[in-house]
Tab-separated table of C-alpha atoms in Angstrom:
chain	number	residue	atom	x	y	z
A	1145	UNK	CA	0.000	0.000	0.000
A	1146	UNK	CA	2.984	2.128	0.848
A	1147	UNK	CA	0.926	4.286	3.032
A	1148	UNK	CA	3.440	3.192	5.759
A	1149	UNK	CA	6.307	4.265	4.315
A	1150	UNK	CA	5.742	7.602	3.177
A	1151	UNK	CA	8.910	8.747	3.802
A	1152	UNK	CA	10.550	6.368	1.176
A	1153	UNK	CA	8.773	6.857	-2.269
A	1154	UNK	CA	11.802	6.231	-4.238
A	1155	UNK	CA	12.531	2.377	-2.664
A	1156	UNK	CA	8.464	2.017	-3.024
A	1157	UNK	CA	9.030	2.255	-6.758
A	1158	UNK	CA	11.662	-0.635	-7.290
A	1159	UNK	CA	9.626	-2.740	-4.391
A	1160	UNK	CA	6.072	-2.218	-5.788
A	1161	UNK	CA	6.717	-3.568	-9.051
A	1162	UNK	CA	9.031	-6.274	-7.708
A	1163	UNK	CA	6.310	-7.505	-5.341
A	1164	UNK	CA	3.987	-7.854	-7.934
A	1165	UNK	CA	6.460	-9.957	-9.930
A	1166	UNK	CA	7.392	-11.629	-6.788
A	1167	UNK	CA	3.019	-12.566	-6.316
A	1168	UNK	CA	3.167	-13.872	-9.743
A	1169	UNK	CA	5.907	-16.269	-9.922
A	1170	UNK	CA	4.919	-17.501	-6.737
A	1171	UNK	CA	1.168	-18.111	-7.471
A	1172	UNK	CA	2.341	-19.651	-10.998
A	1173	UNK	CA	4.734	-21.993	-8.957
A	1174	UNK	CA	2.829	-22.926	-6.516
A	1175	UNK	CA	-0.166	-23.636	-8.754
A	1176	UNK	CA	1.648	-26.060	-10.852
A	1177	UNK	CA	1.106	-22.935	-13.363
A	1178	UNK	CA	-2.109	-23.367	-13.396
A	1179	UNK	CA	-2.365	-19.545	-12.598
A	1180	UNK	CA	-1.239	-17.477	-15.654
A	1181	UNK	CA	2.596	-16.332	-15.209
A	1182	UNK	CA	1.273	-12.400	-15.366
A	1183	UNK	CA	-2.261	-12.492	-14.377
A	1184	UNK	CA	-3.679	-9.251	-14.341
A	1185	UNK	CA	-2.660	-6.880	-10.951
A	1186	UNK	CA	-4.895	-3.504	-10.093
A	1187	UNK	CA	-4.789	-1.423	-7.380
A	1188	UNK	CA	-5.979	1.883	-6.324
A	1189	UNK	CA	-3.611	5.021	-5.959
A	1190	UNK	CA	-3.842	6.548	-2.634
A	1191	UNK	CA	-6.930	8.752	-1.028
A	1192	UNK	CA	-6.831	12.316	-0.130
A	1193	UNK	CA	-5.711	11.803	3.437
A	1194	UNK	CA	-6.535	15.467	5.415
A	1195	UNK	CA	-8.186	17.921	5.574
A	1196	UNK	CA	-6.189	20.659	2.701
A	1197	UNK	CA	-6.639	23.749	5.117
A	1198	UNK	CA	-2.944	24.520	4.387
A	1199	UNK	CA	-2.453	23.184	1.138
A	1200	UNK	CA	-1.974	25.817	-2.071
A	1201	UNK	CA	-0.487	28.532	-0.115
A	1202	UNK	CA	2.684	29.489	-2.863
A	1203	UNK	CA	5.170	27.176	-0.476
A	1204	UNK	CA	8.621	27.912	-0.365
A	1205	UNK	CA	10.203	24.839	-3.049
A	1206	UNK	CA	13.432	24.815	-0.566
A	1207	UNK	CA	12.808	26.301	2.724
A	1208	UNK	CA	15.872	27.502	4.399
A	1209	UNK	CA	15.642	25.215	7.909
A	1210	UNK	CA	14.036	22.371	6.522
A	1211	UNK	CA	12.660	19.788	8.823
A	1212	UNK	CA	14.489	16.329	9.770
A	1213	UNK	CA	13.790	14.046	6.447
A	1214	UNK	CA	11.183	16.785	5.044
A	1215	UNK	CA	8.908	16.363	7.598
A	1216	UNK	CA	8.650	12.380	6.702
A	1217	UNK	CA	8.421	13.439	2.963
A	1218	UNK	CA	11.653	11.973	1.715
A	1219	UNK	CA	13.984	9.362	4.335
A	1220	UNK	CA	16.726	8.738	5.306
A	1221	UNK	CA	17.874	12.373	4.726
A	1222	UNK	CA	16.046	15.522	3.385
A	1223	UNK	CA	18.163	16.139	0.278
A	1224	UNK	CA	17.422	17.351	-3.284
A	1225	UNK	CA	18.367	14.153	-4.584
A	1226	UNK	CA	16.141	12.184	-2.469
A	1227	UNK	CA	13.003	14.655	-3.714
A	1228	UNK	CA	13.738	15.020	-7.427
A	1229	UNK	CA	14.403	17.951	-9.375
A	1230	UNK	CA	10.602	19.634	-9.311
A	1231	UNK	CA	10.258	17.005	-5.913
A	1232	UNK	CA	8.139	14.657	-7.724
A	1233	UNK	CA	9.377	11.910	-5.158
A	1234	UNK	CA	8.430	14.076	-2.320
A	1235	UNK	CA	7.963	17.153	-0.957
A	1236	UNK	CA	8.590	18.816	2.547
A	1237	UNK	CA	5.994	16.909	4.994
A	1238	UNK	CA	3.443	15.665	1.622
A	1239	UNK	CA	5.448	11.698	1.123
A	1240	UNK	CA	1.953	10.213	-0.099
A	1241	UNK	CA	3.025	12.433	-3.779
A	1242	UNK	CA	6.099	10.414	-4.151
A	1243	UNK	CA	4.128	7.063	-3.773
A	1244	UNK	CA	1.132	8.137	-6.016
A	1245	UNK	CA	3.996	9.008	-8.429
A	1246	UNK	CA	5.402	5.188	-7.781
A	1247	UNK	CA	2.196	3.860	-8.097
A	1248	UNK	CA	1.623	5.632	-11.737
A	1249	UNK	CA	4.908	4.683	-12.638
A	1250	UNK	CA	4.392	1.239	-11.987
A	1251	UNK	CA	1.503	1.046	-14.926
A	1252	UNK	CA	4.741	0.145	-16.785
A	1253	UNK	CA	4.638	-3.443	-15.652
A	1254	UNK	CA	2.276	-5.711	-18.029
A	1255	UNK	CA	-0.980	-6.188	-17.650
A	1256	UNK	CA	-1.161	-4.116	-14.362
A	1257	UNK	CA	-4.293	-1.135	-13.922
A	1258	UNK	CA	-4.624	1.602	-11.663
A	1259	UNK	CA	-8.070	3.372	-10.361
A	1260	UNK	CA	-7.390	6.803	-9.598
A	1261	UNK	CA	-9.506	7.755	-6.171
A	1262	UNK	CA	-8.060	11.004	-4.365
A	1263	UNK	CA	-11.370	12.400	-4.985
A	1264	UNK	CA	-13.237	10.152	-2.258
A	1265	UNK	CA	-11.871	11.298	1.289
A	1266	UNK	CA	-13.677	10.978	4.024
A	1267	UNK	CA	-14.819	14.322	6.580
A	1268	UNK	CA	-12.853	12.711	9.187
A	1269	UNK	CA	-9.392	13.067	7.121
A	1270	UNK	CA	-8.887	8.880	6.904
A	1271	UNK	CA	-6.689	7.794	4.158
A	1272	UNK	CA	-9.617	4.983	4.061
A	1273	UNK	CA	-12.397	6.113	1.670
A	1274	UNK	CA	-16.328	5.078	2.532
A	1275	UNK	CA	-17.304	5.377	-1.021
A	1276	UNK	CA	-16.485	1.509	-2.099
A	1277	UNK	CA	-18.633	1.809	-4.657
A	1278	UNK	CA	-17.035	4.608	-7.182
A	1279	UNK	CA	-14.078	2.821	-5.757
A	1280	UNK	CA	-15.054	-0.775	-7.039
A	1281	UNK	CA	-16.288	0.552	-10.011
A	1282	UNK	CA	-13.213	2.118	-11.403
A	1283	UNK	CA	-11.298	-0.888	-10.520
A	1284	UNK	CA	-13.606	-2.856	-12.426
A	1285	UNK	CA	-12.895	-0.850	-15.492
A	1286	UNK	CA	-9.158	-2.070	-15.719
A	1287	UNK	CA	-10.078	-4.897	-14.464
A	1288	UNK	CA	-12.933	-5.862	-17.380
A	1289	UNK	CA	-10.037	-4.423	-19.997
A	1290	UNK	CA	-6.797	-6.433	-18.483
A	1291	UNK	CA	-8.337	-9.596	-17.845
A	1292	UNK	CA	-11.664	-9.916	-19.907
A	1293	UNK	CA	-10.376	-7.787	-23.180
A	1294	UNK	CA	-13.220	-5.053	-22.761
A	1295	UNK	CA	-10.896	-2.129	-23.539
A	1296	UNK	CA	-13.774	0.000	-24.356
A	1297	UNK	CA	-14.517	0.176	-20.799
A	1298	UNK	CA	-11.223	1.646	-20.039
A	1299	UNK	CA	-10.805	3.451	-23.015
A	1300	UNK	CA	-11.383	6.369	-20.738
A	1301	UNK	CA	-8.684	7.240	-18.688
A	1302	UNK	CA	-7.867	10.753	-18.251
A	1303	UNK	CA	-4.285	11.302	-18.101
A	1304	UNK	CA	-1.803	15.033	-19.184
A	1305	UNK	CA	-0.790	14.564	-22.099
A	1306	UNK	CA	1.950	18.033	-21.763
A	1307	UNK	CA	2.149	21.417	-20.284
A	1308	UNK	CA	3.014	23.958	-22.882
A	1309	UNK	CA	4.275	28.037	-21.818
A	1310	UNK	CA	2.178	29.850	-24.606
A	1311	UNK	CA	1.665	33.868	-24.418
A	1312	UNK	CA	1.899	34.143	-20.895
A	1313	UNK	CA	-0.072	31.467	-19.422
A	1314	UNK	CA	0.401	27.707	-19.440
A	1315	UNK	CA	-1.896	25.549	-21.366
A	1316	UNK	CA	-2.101	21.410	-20.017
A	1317	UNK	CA	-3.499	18.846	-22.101
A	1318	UNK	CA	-5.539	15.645	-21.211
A	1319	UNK	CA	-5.731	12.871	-23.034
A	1320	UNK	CA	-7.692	9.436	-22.512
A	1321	UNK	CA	-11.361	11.732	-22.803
A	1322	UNK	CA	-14.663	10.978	-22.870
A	1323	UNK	CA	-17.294	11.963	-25.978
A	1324	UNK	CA	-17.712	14.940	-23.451
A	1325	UNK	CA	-14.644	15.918	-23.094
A	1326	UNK	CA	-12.775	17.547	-20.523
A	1327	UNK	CA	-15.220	18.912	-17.790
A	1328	UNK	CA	-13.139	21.674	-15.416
A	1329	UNK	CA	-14.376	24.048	-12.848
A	1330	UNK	CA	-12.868	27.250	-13.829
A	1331	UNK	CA	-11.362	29.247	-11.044
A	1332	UNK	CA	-10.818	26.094	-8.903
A	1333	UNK	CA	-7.774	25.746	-7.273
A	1334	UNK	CA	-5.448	22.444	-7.925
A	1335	UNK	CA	-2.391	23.637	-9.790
A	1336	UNK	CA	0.449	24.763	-9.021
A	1337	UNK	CA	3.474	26.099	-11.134
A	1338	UNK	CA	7.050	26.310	-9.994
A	1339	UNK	CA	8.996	29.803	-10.592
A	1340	UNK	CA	10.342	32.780	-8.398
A	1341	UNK	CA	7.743	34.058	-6.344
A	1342	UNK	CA	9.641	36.599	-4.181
A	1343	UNK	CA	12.731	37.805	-6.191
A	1344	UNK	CA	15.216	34.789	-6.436
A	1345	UNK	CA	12.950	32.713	-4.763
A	1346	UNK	CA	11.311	29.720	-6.164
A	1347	UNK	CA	8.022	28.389	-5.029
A	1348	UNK	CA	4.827	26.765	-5.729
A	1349	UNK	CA	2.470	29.280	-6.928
A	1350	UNK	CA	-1.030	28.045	-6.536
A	1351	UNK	CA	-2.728	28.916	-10.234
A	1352	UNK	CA	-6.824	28.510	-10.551
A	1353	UNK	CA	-7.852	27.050	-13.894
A	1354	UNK	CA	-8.308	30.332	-15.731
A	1355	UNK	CA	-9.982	28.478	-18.866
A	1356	UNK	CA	-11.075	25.675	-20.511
A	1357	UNK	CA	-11.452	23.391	-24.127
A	1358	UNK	CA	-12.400	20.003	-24.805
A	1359	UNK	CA	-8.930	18.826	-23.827
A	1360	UNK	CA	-6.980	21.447	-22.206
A	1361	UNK	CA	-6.976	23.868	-19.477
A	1362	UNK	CA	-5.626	26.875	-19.128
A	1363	UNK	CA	-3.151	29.052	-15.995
A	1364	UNK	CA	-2.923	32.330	-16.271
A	1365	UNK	CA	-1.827	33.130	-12.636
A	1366	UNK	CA	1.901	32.694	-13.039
A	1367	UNK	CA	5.116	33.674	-10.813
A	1368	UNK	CA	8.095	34.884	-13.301
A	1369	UNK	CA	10.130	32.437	-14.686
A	1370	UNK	CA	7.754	29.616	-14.577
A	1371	UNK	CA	9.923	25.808	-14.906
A	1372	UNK	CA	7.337	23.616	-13.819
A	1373	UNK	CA	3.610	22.373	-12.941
A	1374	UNK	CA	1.603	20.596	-10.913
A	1375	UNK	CA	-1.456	19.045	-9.995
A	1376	UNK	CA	-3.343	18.145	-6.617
A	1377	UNK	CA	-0.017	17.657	-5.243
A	1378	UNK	CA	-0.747	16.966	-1.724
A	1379	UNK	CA	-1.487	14.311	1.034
A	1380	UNK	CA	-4.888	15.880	1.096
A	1381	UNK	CA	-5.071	17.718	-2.202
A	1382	UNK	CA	-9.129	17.490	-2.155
A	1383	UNK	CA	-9.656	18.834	1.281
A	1384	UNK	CA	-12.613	16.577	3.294
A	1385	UNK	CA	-15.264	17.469	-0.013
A	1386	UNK	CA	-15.761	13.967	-1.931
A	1387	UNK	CA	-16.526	13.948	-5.869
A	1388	UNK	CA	-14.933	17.979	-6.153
A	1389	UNK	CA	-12.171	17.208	-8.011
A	1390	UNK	CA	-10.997	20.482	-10.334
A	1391	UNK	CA	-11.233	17.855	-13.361
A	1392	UNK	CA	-13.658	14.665	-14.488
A	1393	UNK	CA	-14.240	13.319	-17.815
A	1394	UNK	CA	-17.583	11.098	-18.302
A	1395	UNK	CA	-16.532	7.217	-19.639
A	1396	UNK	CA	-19.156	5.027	-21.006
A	1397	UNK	CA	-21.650	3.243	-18.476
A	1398	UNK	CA	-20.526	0.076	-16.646
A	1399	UNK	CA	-22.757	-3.034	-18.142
A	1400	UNK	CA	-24.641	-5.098	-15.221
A	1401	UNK	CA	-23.704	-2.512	-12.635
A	1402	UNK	CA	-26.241	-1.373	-10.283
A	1403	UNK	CA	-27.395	2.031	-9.440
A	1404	UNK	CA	-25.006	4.535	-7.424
A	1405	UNK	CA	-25.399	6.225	-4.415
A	1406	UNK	CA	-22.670	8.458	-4.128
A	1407	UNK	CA	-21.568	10.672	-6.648
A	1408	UNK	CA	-21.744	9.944	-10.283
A	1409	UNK	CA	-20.636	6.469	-11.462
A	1410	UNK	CA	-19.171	7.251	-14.318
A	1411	UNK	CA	-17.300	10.406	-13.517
A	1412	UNK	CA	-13.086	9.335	-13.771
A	1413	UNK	CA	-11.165	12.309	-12.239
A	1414	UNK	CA	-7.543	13.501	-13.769
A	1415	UNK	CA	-4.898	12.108	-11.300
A	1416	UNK	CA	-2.006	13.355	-9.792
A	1417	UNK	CA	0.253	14.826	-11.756
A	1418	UNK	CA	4.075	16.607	-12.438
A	1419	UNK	CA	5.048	18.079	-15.694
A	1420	UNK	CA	8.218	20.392	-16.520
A	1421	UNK	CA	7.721	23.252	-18.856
């Protein structure tokens, strides 16, 4: 789960994929192979885990006293090669990044799925989201695709596609779309983009979506010399407020499955992301 370890994002992403290799030879051993030697392996990236109040706030990118391993967000010792260049393996007290980077990394492994879910906390702040069923539903998507050949049903997977600088403002583009098309909530907050903030100073300017197309979204609130962006990158990058997620796409309905309860069923939000520009 890695939830753990969230000081350690960067040993999480050799031992992930290695465990799941490690599952599969041993379940095709120990079956006298009757258990295919890469059966399908899903999983879903970590919740929102807080409650946001002091997330998007322009922070420092290197504050000058940091705290002992960045505030368990990179171990065994709070470096810049330990966080990564723009710290996409961490960041100073937010670990849980660095593993939902691992965790999207590890897609690279064959016939392996992911269901994005950081839009389902919980008003207590639990990692542990009560809304099994968007939940289960997105994990049947891969699922139905990997192992049953249904690709259709996971034909929509919203995913950036690149971060561009263009006259002033930075334009992101999504891929993986519904027949929709990108649905955004302009003026909601979610990105971030790295450049000097105070003179020499580099931090993480928070940067509402300004504007909107079918499959790109647009920053306009930019510090000067702008090198990088982000999205929702925080340990509780949703707040406490399930299904509010700055961007959804709609995917085609799930055959056989019953009606929802919670939020809309076939809603996929963009994940997690870190581009440079």
């Amino acid at each position: 789960k890695g939830k753990n370890t969230p000081g350690e994002p960067r040993r999480y992403s050799c031992s992930f994929p290695a465990m799941i290799e490690d599952w599969r030879a041993k379940w095709h051993a120990l079956t006298d192979n009757a258990t295919a030697r890469h059966f399908p392996f899903g999983w879903a990236q970590l919740n929102s885990d807080g409650t946001g109040r002091q997330d998007y706030t322009n922070r420092t990118f290197n504050p000058p006293h940091p705290p002992a391993n960045c505030g368990r967000g990179c171990a065994p010792a709070c470096s810049g090669e330990c966080l990564g260049r723009y710290h996409e393996w961490g960041d100073y007290g937010n670990g849980f990044t660095g593993l939902r980077y691992a965790q999207s990394a590890a897609l690279r492994v064959r016939n392996t799925f992911q269901a994005v879910i950081i839009d389902t906390p919980v008003a207590s702040g639990s990692i542990h989201s009560p809304f099994k069923q968007p939940v289960g539903r997105r994990l049947a998507r891969g699922a139905l695709a990997v192992a049953y050949g249904r690709k259709e049903l996971h034909a929509v997977d919203p995913i950036a596609t690149g971060a561009v600088l263009r006259a002033g403002a930075v334009e992101i583009s999504v891929g993986g779309l519904g027949r929709g098309g990108l649905m955004a909530e302009i003026g909601a907050r979610g990105f971030e983009v790295l450049g000097n903030c105070s003179g020499p100073t580099l931090c993480w300017m928070s940067s509402p979506i300004s504007a909107a197309s079918a499959d790109a979204v647009t920053l306009s609130a930019l510090p000067a010399q702008p090198q990088a962006v982000r999205y929702l990158w925080y340990i509780d990058a949703v707040g406490v407020h399930p299904f509010r997620a700055p961007i959804y796409t709609k995917a085609l309905p799930l055959p056989g499955a019953p009606g929802i309860k919670y939020g809309n069923g076939e809603l996929l939000p963009l994940g997690p992301f870190l581009l440079p520009l």
